[in-house]
Amino acid sequence: MKNLVILGGGYGGMRVLQRLFPNQLPNDVEVTLIDKAPYHSLKTEFYALAAGTISDQHVRVAFPEHPRLKIRYGCVKRIDLKEKCVYVDDQMIAYDDLIVGLGCEDKYHGVPGALEHTYSIQSIDASRATYQTLNNLSAHATVSIVGAGLSGVELASELRESRPDLKIILFDRGKLILSAFPERLSNYVQTWFTSNGVEIVNSANITKVEPNILYNHDEPIQSDAIVWTAGIQPNKVVRDLDVDKDPQGRVALTKYHNLPDDENVYILGDCASLPHAPSAQLAEGQAEQIVQVLLHRWKGEALPDELPTIKLKGILGSLGKKHGFGLVAERPITGRVARLLKSGILWMYKHHSG
């Protein structure tokens, strides 16, 4: 039996499982999924878990079950490309084909104290810890959120809804928040925050973090909790791989999503160097193509000359439970419609997974 090992049960890893099972997997192949948790986590909703507006069970989806699917729980320590094995805690697991979908970690940009003195929403464990801290704060406490991309904006808006008694400050390097979005959307979200009492500090430059103190342009700002949402980088296991990477540390790949010198190793999701910014949607699109490549190779068939371009349908963000914003087919949308669309997509995902 050939062993396909999948590192990480995130959006990409989950889509691989959904496409291989129940009946696409060849009879001479088995799959080993390795993940720290016994369930798939909806990372796009971690902001709401941290803010306290949804419960833990709302961000969990069961992995599929199949006689030729083995699930091993543990922390991936190292990948040995020469020996074709991975080390999980104290155990070694050999592979014939490997899909690396270990996701990302916070990137602190060399800011002293940021790692040690800020909270995170990059993992379900980190989001739980952030929830405990934010929701145990006393009334009128100050929460500083560093980074006003999608994660920071959604966390700040959700926390405003969960804890209207808190003082929330959102720090962003740009002149407008959500700099990757059209200016119309940025202005809409910035206006929403202003009207809802969230303070925005534009053109911020966080130079240092100490316990309960954030330094913006070297000026200290007292904070009862500091949450970091200012950038991501590939998982350390991937950063430690001796392979070609792009300036962001993501792994360079062939058009078939495998390493240039190893057709048995595929890099998926946040760790892969792709034309678009990392997202759950992109990871799922990539997973669809990796499955097709694997099926061709397992059958000894020639690969297509080109794979289709992964088409992204858009991006949606929430501003609490009643308002939202986004780009759908490159068209900006705001207000209640955007929020309803996001809720509907989440409902469909949860009820068609597992």
mmCIF file of C-alpha atoms in Angstrom:
data_model
loop_
_atom_site.group_PDB
_atom_site.id
_atom_site.type_symbol
_atom_site.label_atom_id
_atom_site.label_comp_id
_atom_site.label_asym_id
_atom_site.label_seq_id
_atom_site.Cartn_x
_atom_site.Cartn_y
_atom_site.Cartn_z
ATOM 1 C CA MET A 1 0.000 0.000 0.000
ATOM 2 C CA LYS A 2 1.181 3.494 -0.837
ATOM 3 C CA ASN A 3 0.852 5.986 1.985
ATOM 4 C CA LEU A 4 -0.310 9.542 1.286
ATOM 5 C CA VAL A 5 0.501 11.645 4.326
ATOM 6 C CA ILE A 6 -1.331 14.944 4.818
ATOM 7 C CA LEU A 7 0.144 17.369 7.332
ATOM 8 C CA GLY A 8 -2.625 19.585 8.646
ATOM 9 C CA GLY A 9 -6.403 19.277 8.543
ATOM 10 C CA GLY A 10 -7.060 22.891 7.576
ATOM 11 C CA TYR A 11 -9.171 24.076 4.654
ATOM 12 C CA GLY A 12 -6.831 22.587 2.050
ATOM 13 C CA GLY A 13 -6.256 19.291 3.833
ATOM 14 C CA MET A 14 -9.972 18.930 4.464
ATOM 15 C CA ARG A 15 -10.781 19.498 0.790
ATOM 16 C CA VAL A 16 -8.261 16.806 -0.230
ATOM 17 C CA LEU A 17 -10.038 14.329 2.051
ATOM 18 C CA GLN A 18 -13.448 15.326 0.727
ATOM 19 C CA ARG A 19 -12.358 14.721 -2.870
ATOM 20 C CA LEU A 20 -10.557 11.410 -2.264
ATOM 21 C CA PHE A 21 -13.276 9.850 -0.107
ATOM 22 C CA PRO A 22 -15.472 7.908 -0.261
ATOM 23 C CA ASN A 23 -14.647 6.408 -3.674
ATOM 24 C CA GLN A 24 -11.884 8.276 -5.572
ATOM 25 C CA LEU A 25 -8.948 6.776 -3.672
ATOM 26 C CA PRO A 26 -7.233 3.901 -5.565
ATOM 27 C CA ASN A 27 -7.343 0.537 -3.798
ATOM 28 C CA ASP A 28 -3.575 0.468 -3.279
ATOM 29 C CA VAL A 29 -3.392 3.834 -1.472
ATOM 30 C CA GLU A 30 -4.100 4.706 2.140
ATOM 31 C CA VAL A 31 -4.137 8.160 3.719
ATOM 32 C CA THR A 32 -2.634 9.330 6.985
ATOM 33 C CA LEU A 33 -3.820 12.701 8.266
ATOM 34 C CA ILE A 34 -1.712 14.346 10.984
ATOM 35 C CA ASP A 35 -3.130 17.194 13.031
ATOM 36 C CA LYS A 36 -2.833 18.537 16.551
ATOM 37 C CA ALA A 37 -6.615 18.579 17.055
ATOM 38 C CA PRO A 38 -9.225 15.825 16.558
ATOM 39 C CA TYR A 39 -11.316 18.077 14.317
ATOM 40 C CA HIS A 40 -11.089 20.616 11.501
ATOM 41 C CA SER A 41 -11.169 24.204 12.784
ATOM 42 C CA LEU A 42 -12.875 27.074 10.971
ATOM 43 C CA LYS A 43 -10.002 29.512 11.162
ATOM 44 C CA THR A 44 -11.910 32.265 9.388
ATOM 45 C CA GLU A 45 -14.168 32.432 12.466
ATOM 46 C CA PHE A 46 -11.478 32.548 15.157
ATOM 47 C CA TYR A 47 -12.024 36.296 15.545
ATOM 48 C CA ALA A 48 -15.566 35.624 16.833
ATOM 49 C CA LEU A 49 -14.350 32.875 19.164
ATOM 50 C CA ALA A 50 -11.770 35.264 20.626
ATOM 51 C CA ALA A 51 -14.346 38.034 20.984
ATOM 52 C CA GLY A 52 -16.788 35.739 22.758
ATOM 53 C CA THR A 53 -19.725 35.972 20.351
ATOM 54 C CA ILE A 54 -19.676 32.281 19.367
ATOM 55 C CA SER A 55 -18.836 29.121 21.283
ATOM 56 C CA ASP A 56 -15.956 26.748 20.694
ATOM 57 C CA GLN A 57 -18.141 24.097 19.066
ATOM 58 C CA HIS A 58 -19.196 26.553 16.356
ATOM 59 C CA VAL A 59 -15.685 26.526 14.886
ATOM 60 C CA ARG A 60 -15.231 22.736 14.836
ATOM 61 C CA VAL A 61 -16.085 20.271 12.052
ATOM 62 C CA ALA A 62 -15.470 16.521 12.327
ATOM 63 C CA PHE A 63 -12.940 14.887 10.023
ATOM 64 C CA PRO A 64 -14.423 12.314 7.611
ATOM 65 C CA GLU A 65 -14.246 8.623 8.457
ATOM 66 C CA HIS A 66 -13.074 5.883 6.091
ATOM 67 C CA PRO A 67 -11.425 2.443 6.522
ATOM 68 C CA ARG A 68 -8.297 3.652 4.671
ATOM 69 C CA LEU A 69 -7.997 6.949 6.517
ATOM 70 C CA LYS A 70 -5.760 6.960 9.589
ATOM 71 C CA ILE A 71 -5.730 10.054 11.764
ATOM 72 C CA ARG A 72 -2.699 10.666 13.955
ATOM 73 C CA TYR A 73 -2.858 13.400 16.548
ATOM 74 C CA GLY A 74 0.326 15.235 17.392
ATOM 75 C CA CYS A 75 2.677 18.077 16.578
ATOM 76 C CA VAL A 76 4.801 17.856 13.428
ATOM 77 C CA LYS A 77 8.408 18.528 14.413
ATOM 78 C CA ARG A 78 10.344 17.991 11.200
ATOM 79 C CA ILE A 79 10.142 16.830 7.582
ATOM 80 C CA ASP A 80 12.992 14.732 6.198
ATOM 81 C CA LEU A 81 12.767 15.005 2.418
ATOM 82 C CA LYS A 82 15.731 12.685 1.776
ATOM 83 C CA GLU A 83 14.403 9.851 3.919
ATOM 84 C CA LYS A 84 10.765 10.514 2.900
ATOM 85 C CA CYS A 85 9.450 10.691 6.434
ATOM 86 C CA VAL A 86 8.008 13.143 8.937
ATOM 87 C CA TYR A 87 8.580 13.311 12.671
ATOM 88 C CA VAL A 88 5.472 13.729 14.807
ATOM 89 C CA ASP A 89 6.314 14.272 18.466
ATOM 90 C CA ASP A 90 8.638 11.283 19.103
ATOM 91 C CA GLN A 91 7.438 9.120 16.207
ATOM 92 C CA MET A 92 8.585 8.767 12.597
ATOM 93 C CA ILE A 93 6.011 8.295 9.817
ATOM 94 C CA ALA A 94 7.113 7.329 6.305
ATOM 95 C CA TYR A 95 5.342 8.589 3.209
ATOM 96 C CA ASP A 96 5.166 7.842 -0.487
ATOM 97 C CA ASP A 97 3.412 11.125 -1.240
ATOM 98 C CA LEU A 98 3.280 14.094 1.103
ATOM 99 C CA ILE A 99 0.953 17.106 1.238
ATOM 100 C CA VAL A 100 2.168 19.857 3.540
ATOM 101 C CA GLY A 101 -0.683 22.073 4.706
ATOM 102 C CA LEU A 102 0.566 23.251 8.084
ATOM 103 C CA GLY A 103 -0.769 26.778 7.809
ATOM 104 C CA CYS A 104 0.781 29.947 9.140
ATOM 105 C CA GLU A 105 1.930 31.711 12.276
ATOM 106 C CA ASP A 106 1.996 35.337 13.333
ATOM 107 C CA LYS A 107 4.793 37.426 11.874
ATOM 108 C CA TYR A 108 6.167 39.991 14.304
ATOM 109 C CA HIS A 109 8.444 41.917 11.906
ATOM 110 C CA GLY A 110 11.260 41.994 14.448
ATOM 111 C CA VAL A 111 9.292 44.118 16.932
ATOM 112 C CA PRO A 112 10.852 43.525 20.376
ATOM 113 C CA GLY A 113 8.430 41.981 22.866
ATOM 114 C CA ALA A 114 5.636 41.363 20.347
ATOM 115 C CA LEU A 115 5.857 37.576 20.587
ATOM 116 C CA GLU A 116 6.034 37.531 24.373
ATOM 117 C CA HIS A 117 3.473 40.207 25.261
ATOM 118 C CA THR A 118 0.653 39.994 22.717
ATOM 119 C CA TYR A 119 -2.261 37.630 22.145
ATOM 120 C CA SER A 120 -3.094 35.873 18.891
ATOM 121 C CA ILE A 121 -5.972 34.418 16.873
ATOM 122 C CA GLN A 122 -3.823 32.288 14.544
ATOM 123 C CA SER A 123 -4.766 28.947 16.138
ATOM 124 C CA ILE A 124 -7.757 27.634 18.032
ATOM 125 C CA ASP A 125 -5.655 27.289 21.190
ATOM 126 C CA ALA A 126 -4.415 30.866 20.881
ATOM 127 C CA SER A 127 -7.950 32.120 20.200
ATOM 128 C CA ARG A 128 -9.228 30.382 23.331
ATOM 129 C CA ALA A 129 -6.520 32.060 25.401
ATOM 130 C CA THR A 130 -7.356 35.419 23.815
ATOM 131 C CA TYR A 131 -11.039 34.889 24.598
ATOM 132 C CA GLN A 132 -10.267 34.198 28.252
ATOM 133 C CA THR A 133 -8.198 37.356 28.544
ATOM 134 C CA LEU A 134 -10.518 39.711 26.657
ATOM 135 C CA ASN A 135 -13.675 38.562 28.376
ATOM 136 C CA ASN A 136 -12.134 38.647 31.856
ATOM 137 C CA LEU A 137 -11.145 42.302 31.504
ATOM 138 C CA SER A 138 -12.819 44.767 33.810
ATOM 139 C CA ALA A 139 -15.172 47.432 32.476
ATOM 140 C CA HIS A 140 -13.534 50.323 30.605
ATOM 141 C CA ALA A 141 -10.298 48.371 30.096
ATOM 142 C CA THR A 142 -8.259 49.178 26.984
ATOM 143 C CA VAL A 143 -7.690 46.608 24.232
ATOM 144 C CA SER A 144 -5.139 47.422 21.531
ATOM 145 C CA ILE A 145 -5.340 45.483 18.247
ATOM 146 C CA VAL A 146 -2.262 45.727 16.027
ATOM 147 C CA GLY A 147 -3.016 45.317 12.331
ATOM 148 C CA ALA A 148 -6.117 46.447 10.446
ATOM 149 C CA GLY A 149 -6.321 43.830 7.756
ATOM 150 C CA LEU A 150 -9.323 41.519 7.587
ATOM 151 C CA SER A 151 -8.535 39.682 10.861
ATOM 152 C CA GLY A 152 -7.956 42.844 12.879
ATOM 153 C CA VAL A 153 -11.062 44.551 11.518
ATOM 154 C CA GLU A 154 -13.306 41.563 12.207
ATOM 155 C CA LEU A 155 -11.908 41.081 15.712
ATOM 156 C CA ALA A 156 -12.318 44.761 16.584
ATOM 157 C CA SER A 157 -15.913 44.920 15.316
ATOM 158 C CA GLU A 158 -16.909 41.656 16.979
ATOM 159 C CA LEU A 159 -15.320 42.700 20.266
ATOM 160 C CA ARG A 160 -17.219 45.988 20.112
ATOM 161 C CA GLU A 161 -20.430 43.943 19.906
ATOM 162 C CA SER A 162 -19.390 41.494 22.631
ATOM 163 C CA ARG A 163 -17.897 44.030 25.066
ATOM 164 C CA PRO A 164 -19.248 47.539 24.358
ATOM 165 C CA ASP A 165 -17.818 48.636 27.719
ATOM 166 C CA LEU A 166 -14.218 48.251 26.509
ATOM 167 C CA LYS A 167 -12.046 50.894 24.916
ATOM 168 C CA ILE A 168 -10.817 49.415 21.640
ATOM 169 C CA ILE A 169 -7.916 50.903 19.677
ATOM 170 C CA LEU A 170 -7.052 49.593 16.206
ATOM 171 C CA PHE A 171 -3.539 50.345 14.929
ATOM 172 C CA ASP A 172 -2.756 50.289 11.215
ATOM 173 C CA ARG A 173 0.349 51.172 9.205
ATOM 174 C CA GLY A 174 -1.642 52.582 6.301
ATOM 175 C CA LYS A 175 -3.429 55.871 5.831
ATOM 176 C CA LEU A 176 -6.681 53.893 5.610
ATOM 177 C CA ILE A 177 -7.528 50.510 7.107
ATOM 178 C CA LEU A 178 -7.984 47.503 4.813
ATOM 179 C CA SER A 179 -5.415 48.861 2.380
ATOM 180 C CA ALA A 180 -5.748 45.778 0.141
ATOM 181 C CA PHE A 181 -9.411 46.643 -0.550
ATOM 182 C CA PRO A 182 -10.876 49.392 -2.765
ATOM 183 C CA GLU A 183 -10.888 52.793 -1.074
ATOM 184 C CA ARG A 184 -14.683 52.831 -0.988
ATOM 185 C CA LEU A 185 -14.729 49.766 1.256
ATOM 186 C CA SER A 186 -11.926 51.098 3.438
ATOM 187 C CA ASN A 187 -13.835 54.346 3.962
ATOM 188 C CA TYR A 188 -17.040 52.454 4.749
ATOM 189 C CA VAL A 189 -15.361 50.313 7.412
ATOM 190 C CA GLN A 190 -13.421 53.246 8.883
ATOM 191 C CA THR A 191 -16.673 55.231 9.161
ATOM 192 C CA TRP A 192 -18.386 52.265 10.830
ATOM 193 C CA PHE A 193 -15.667 52.103 13.455
ATOM 194 C CA THR A 194 -15.798 55.836 14.096
ATOM 195 C CA SER A 195 -19.571 55.776 14.556
ATOM 196 C CA ASN A 196 -19.315 52.756 16.855
ATOM 197 C CA GLY A 197 -16.680 54.190 19.149
ATOM 198 C CA VAL A 198 -13.628 52.223 18.016
ATOM 199 C CA GLU A 199 -10.527 54.394 17.871
ATOM 200 C CA ILE A 200 -8.377 53.978 14.761
ATOM 201 C CA VAL A 201 -4.729 55.003 14.713
ATOM 202 C CA ASN A 202 -3.583 55.296 11.097
ATOM 203 C CA SER A 203 0.060 55.519 9.950
ATOM 204 C CA ALA A 204 1.050 53.576 13.048
ATOM 205 C CA ASN A 205 4.524 52.174 13.600
ATOM 206 C CA ILE A 206 4.750 49.754 16.511
ATOM 207 C CA THR A 207 8.353 49.878 17.697
ATOM 208 C CA LYS A 208 8.223 47.844 20.923
ATOM 209 C CA VAL A 209 5.870 45.912 23.180
ATOM 210 C CA GLU A 210 6.214 45.521 26.925
ATOM 211 C CA PRO A 211 3.779 43.972 29.420
ATOM 212 C CA ASN A 212 0.575 46.030 28.994
ATOM 213 C CA ILE A 213 2.415 48.761 27.064
ATOM 214 C CA LEU A 214 2.417 49.266 23.312
ATOM 215 C CA TYR A 215 4.872 51.716 21.768
ATOM 216 C CA ASN A 216 3.636 53.540 18.675
ATOM 217 C CA HIS A 217 6.436 55.662 17.152
ATOM 218 C CA ASP A 218 8.182 55.063 20.503
ATOM 219 C CA GLU A 219 5.285 56.667 22.400
ATOM 220 C CA PRO A 220 3.947 54.360 25.165
ATOM 221 C CA ILE A 221 0.251 53.474 25.163
ATOM 222 C CA GLN A 222 -1.146 51.687 28.212
ATOM 223 C CA SER A 223 -3.167 48.602 27.227
ATOM 224 C CA ASP A 224 -4.844 45.983 29.382
ATOM 225 C CA ALA A 225 -4.564 43.486 26.494
ATOM 226 C CA ILE A 226 -2.745 43.623 23.147
ATOM 227 C CA VAL A 227 -3.776 41.389 20.228
ATOM 228 C CA TRP A 228 -1.448 40.954 17.228
ATOM 229 C CA THR A 229 -3.008 40.601 13.762
ATOM 230 C CA ALA A 230 -0.255 42.324 11.776
ATOM 231 C CA GLY A 231 0.998 39.729 9.326
ATOM 232 C CA ILE A 232 1.614 36.019 8.881
ATOM 233 C CA GLN A 233 4.432 33.680 7.897
ATOM 234 C CA PRO A 234 4.561 29.961 7.045
ATOM 235 C CA ASN A 235 4.713 27.406 9.846
ATOM 236 C CA LYS A 236 8.194 26.966 11.330
ATOM 237 C CA VAL A 237 8.449 23.380 10.036
ATOM 238 C CA VAL A 238 8.161 24.774 6.508
ATOM 239 C CA ARG A 239 10.489 27.686 7.233
ATOM 240 C CA ASP A 240 13.104 25.125 8.288
ATOM 241 C CA LEU A 241 12.913 23.223 4.978
ATOM 242 C CA ASP A 242 15.969 23.626 2.748
ATOM 243 C CA VAL A 243 14.015 24.427 -0.416
ATOM 244 C CA ASP A 244 13.542 27.475 -2.632
ATOM 245 C CA LYS A 245 11.215 30.101 -1.178
ATOM 246 C CA ASP A 246 9.846 33.503 -2.175
ATOM 247 C CA PRO A 247 10.589 36.705 -0.203
ATOM 248 C CA GLN A 248 7.662 35.945 2.133
ATOM 249 C CA GLY A 249 9.155 32.546 3.008
ATOM 250 C CA ARG A 250 6.568 30.574 1.046
ATOM 251 C CA VAL A 251 7.757 27.545 -0.907
ATOM 252 C CA ALA A 252 8.352 27.816 -4.648
ATOM 253 C CA LEU A 253 6.438 25.150 -6.602
ATOM 254 C CA THR A 254 5.923 23.749 -10.068
ATOM 255 C CA LYS A 255 2.637 24.338 -11.858
ATOM 256 C CA TYR A 256 1.515 20.979 -10.406
ATOM 257 C CA HIS A 257 2.009 22.263 -6.828
ATOM 258 C CA ASN A 258 4.928 19.967 -5.997
ATOM 259 C CA LEU A 259 8.541 20.796 -5.163
ATOM 260 C CA PRO A 260 10.592 21.416 -8.320
ATOM 261 C CA ASP A 261 12.959 18.531 -7.534
ATOM 262 C CA ASP A 262 10.467 16.202 -5.819
ATOM 263 C CA GLU A 263 7.179 15.298 -7.481
ATOM 264 C CA ASN A 264 6.016 13.419 -4.370
ATOM 265 C CA VAL A 265 5.913 16.483 -2.086
ATOM 266 C CA TYR A 266 3.124 19.041 -2.452
ATOM 267 C CA ILE A 267 2.867 22.318 -0.542
ATOM 268 C CA LEU A 268 -0.645 23.529 0.181
ATOM 269 C CA GLY A 269 -2.244 26.732 1.406
ATOM 270 C CA ASP A 270 -0.470 29.417 3.444
ATOM 271 C CA CYS A 271 2.937 27.766 2.950
ATOM 272 C CA ALA A 272 2.761 27.790 -0.865
ATOM 273 C CA SER A 273 4.056 30.581 -3.119
ATOM 274 C CA LEU A 274 1.045 31.435 -5.273
ATOM 275 C CA PRO A 275 -0.086 34.507 -7.269
ATOM 276 C CA HIS A 276 -2.751 35.402 -4.694
ATOM 277 C CA ALA A 277 -2.622 36.217 -0.992
ATOM 278 C CA PRO A 278 -3.220 33.192 1.279
ATOM 279 C CA SER A 279 -6.871 32.406 1.999
ATOM 280 C CA ALA A 280 -9.123 29.458 2.782
ATOM 281 C CA GLN A 281 -10.641 29.733 -0.690
ATOM 282 C CA LEU A 282 -7.237 29.613 -2.370
ATOM 283 C CA ALA A 283 -6.181 26.581 -0.314
ATOM 284 C CA GLU A 284 -9.342 24.736 -1.341
ATOM 285 C CA GLY A 285 -8.816 25.558 -5.012
ATOM 286 C CA GLN A 286 -5.235 24.352 -4.815
ATOM 287 C CA ALA A 287 -6.344 21.159 -3.037
ATOM 288 C CA GLU A 288 -8.754 20.363 -5.868
ATOM 289 C CA GLN A 289 -5.884 20.495 -8.351
ATOM 290 C CA ILE A 290 -3.485 18.488 -6.178
ATOM 291 C CA VAL A 291 -6.045 15.685 -5.987
ATOM 292 C CA GLN A 292 -6.337 15.611 -9.776
ATOM 293 C CA VAL A 293 -2.544 15.523 -10.159
ATOM 294 C CA LEU A 294 -2.274 12.684 -7.636
ATOM 295 C CA LEU A 295 -4.975 10.646 -9.376
ATOM 296 C CA HIS A 296 -3.173 11.014 -12.718
ATOM 297 C CA ARG A 297 0.166 10.023 -11.228
ATOM 298 C CA TRP A 298 -1.239 7.069 -9.296
ATOM 299 C CA LYS A 299 -2.788 5.749 -12.517
ATOM 300 C CA GLY A 300 0.422 6.322 -14.496
ATOM 301 C CA GLU A 301 -1.324 8.839 -16.745
ATOM 302 C CA ALA A 302 0.269 11.884 -18.343
ATOM 303 C CA LEU A 303 -0.422 15.179 -16.631
ATOM 304 C CA PRO A 304 -2.233 17.948 -18.506
ATOM 305 C CA ASP A 305 0.058 20.556 -20.057
ATOM 306 C CA GLU A 306 -1.542 23.254 -17.914
ATOM 307 C CA LEU A 307 -3.833 23.382 -14.917
ATOM 308 C CA PRO A 308 -6.711 25.870 -14.965
ATOM 309 C CA THR A 309 -6.245 29.161 -13.155
ATOM 310 C CA ILE A 310 -7.665 29.014 -9.648
ATOM 311 C CA LYS A 311 -10.596 31.423 -9.654
ATOM 312 C CA LEU A 312 -11.435 33.195 -6.418
ATOM 313 C CA LYS A 313 -15.085 34.152 -5.998
ATOM 314 C CA GLY A 314 -14.383 37.076 -3.703
ATOM 315 C CA ILE A 315 -13.831 37.952 -0.081
ATOM 316 C CA LEU A 316 -16.288 38.846 2.680
ATOM 317 C CA GLY A 317 -15.773 40.419 6.067
ATOM 318 C CA SER A 318 -18.090 41.041 8.988
ATOM 319 C CA LEU A 319 -18.710 44.106 11.136
ATOM 320 C CA GLY A 320 -20.510 42.466 14.018
ATOM 321 C CA LYS A 321 -23.602 40.382 13.342
ATOM 322 C CA LYS A 322 -25.557 42.916 11.256
ATOM 323 C CA HIS A 323 -23.089 44.619 8.933
ATOM 324 C CA GLY A 324 -20.373 43.506 6.564
ATOM 325 C CA PHE A 325 -18.292 44.349 3.524
ATOM 326 C CA GLY A 326 -16.597 42.555 0.699
ATOM 327 C CA LEU A 327 -15.727 42.051 -2.931
ATOM 328 C CA VAL A 328 -17.836 39.628 -4.939
ATOM 329 C CA ALA A 329 -16.829 39.198 -8.587
ATOM 330 C CA GLU A 330 -14.676 42.323 -8.051
ATOM 331 C CA ARG A 331 -17.774 44.295 -7.090
ATOM 332 C CA PRO A 332 -17.742 46.063 -3.690
ATOM 333 C CA ILE A 333 -20.691 45.311 -1.415
ATOM 334 C CA THR A 334 -21.448 46.694 2.032
ATOM 335 C CA GLY A 335 -24.051 46.517 4.770
ATOM 336 C CA ARG A 336 -26.477 43.789 5.727
ATOM 337 C CA VAL A 337 -26.313 41.942 2.390
ATOM 338 C CA ALA A 338 -22.587 41.324 2.780
ATOM 339 C CA ARG A 339 -23.085 39.995 6.316
ATOM 340 C CA LEU A 340 -25.923 37.690 5.238
ATOM 341 C CA LEU A 341 -23.807 36.354 2.382
ATOM 342 C CA LYS A 342 -20.961 35.525 4.740
ATOM 343 C CA SER A 343 -23.308 33.803 7.208
ATOM 344 C CA GLY A 344 -24.861 31.761 4.401
ATOM 345 C CA ILE A 345 -21.508 30.623 3.041
ATOM 346 C CA LEU A 346 -20.387 29.582 6.528
ATOM 347 C CA TRP A 347 -23.619 27.633 7.080
ATOM 348 C CA MET A 348 -23.209 25.789 3.781
ATOM 349 C CA TYR A 349 -19.579 24.952 4.514
ATOM 350 C CA LYS A 350 -20.347 23.513 7.951
ATOM 351 C CA HIS A 351 -23.266 21.421 6.684
ATOM 352 C CA HIS A 352 -21.411 20.015 3.679
ATOM 353 C CA SER A 353 -18.194 19.115 5.446
ATOM 354 C CA GLY A 354 -17.109 16.270 7.677
#
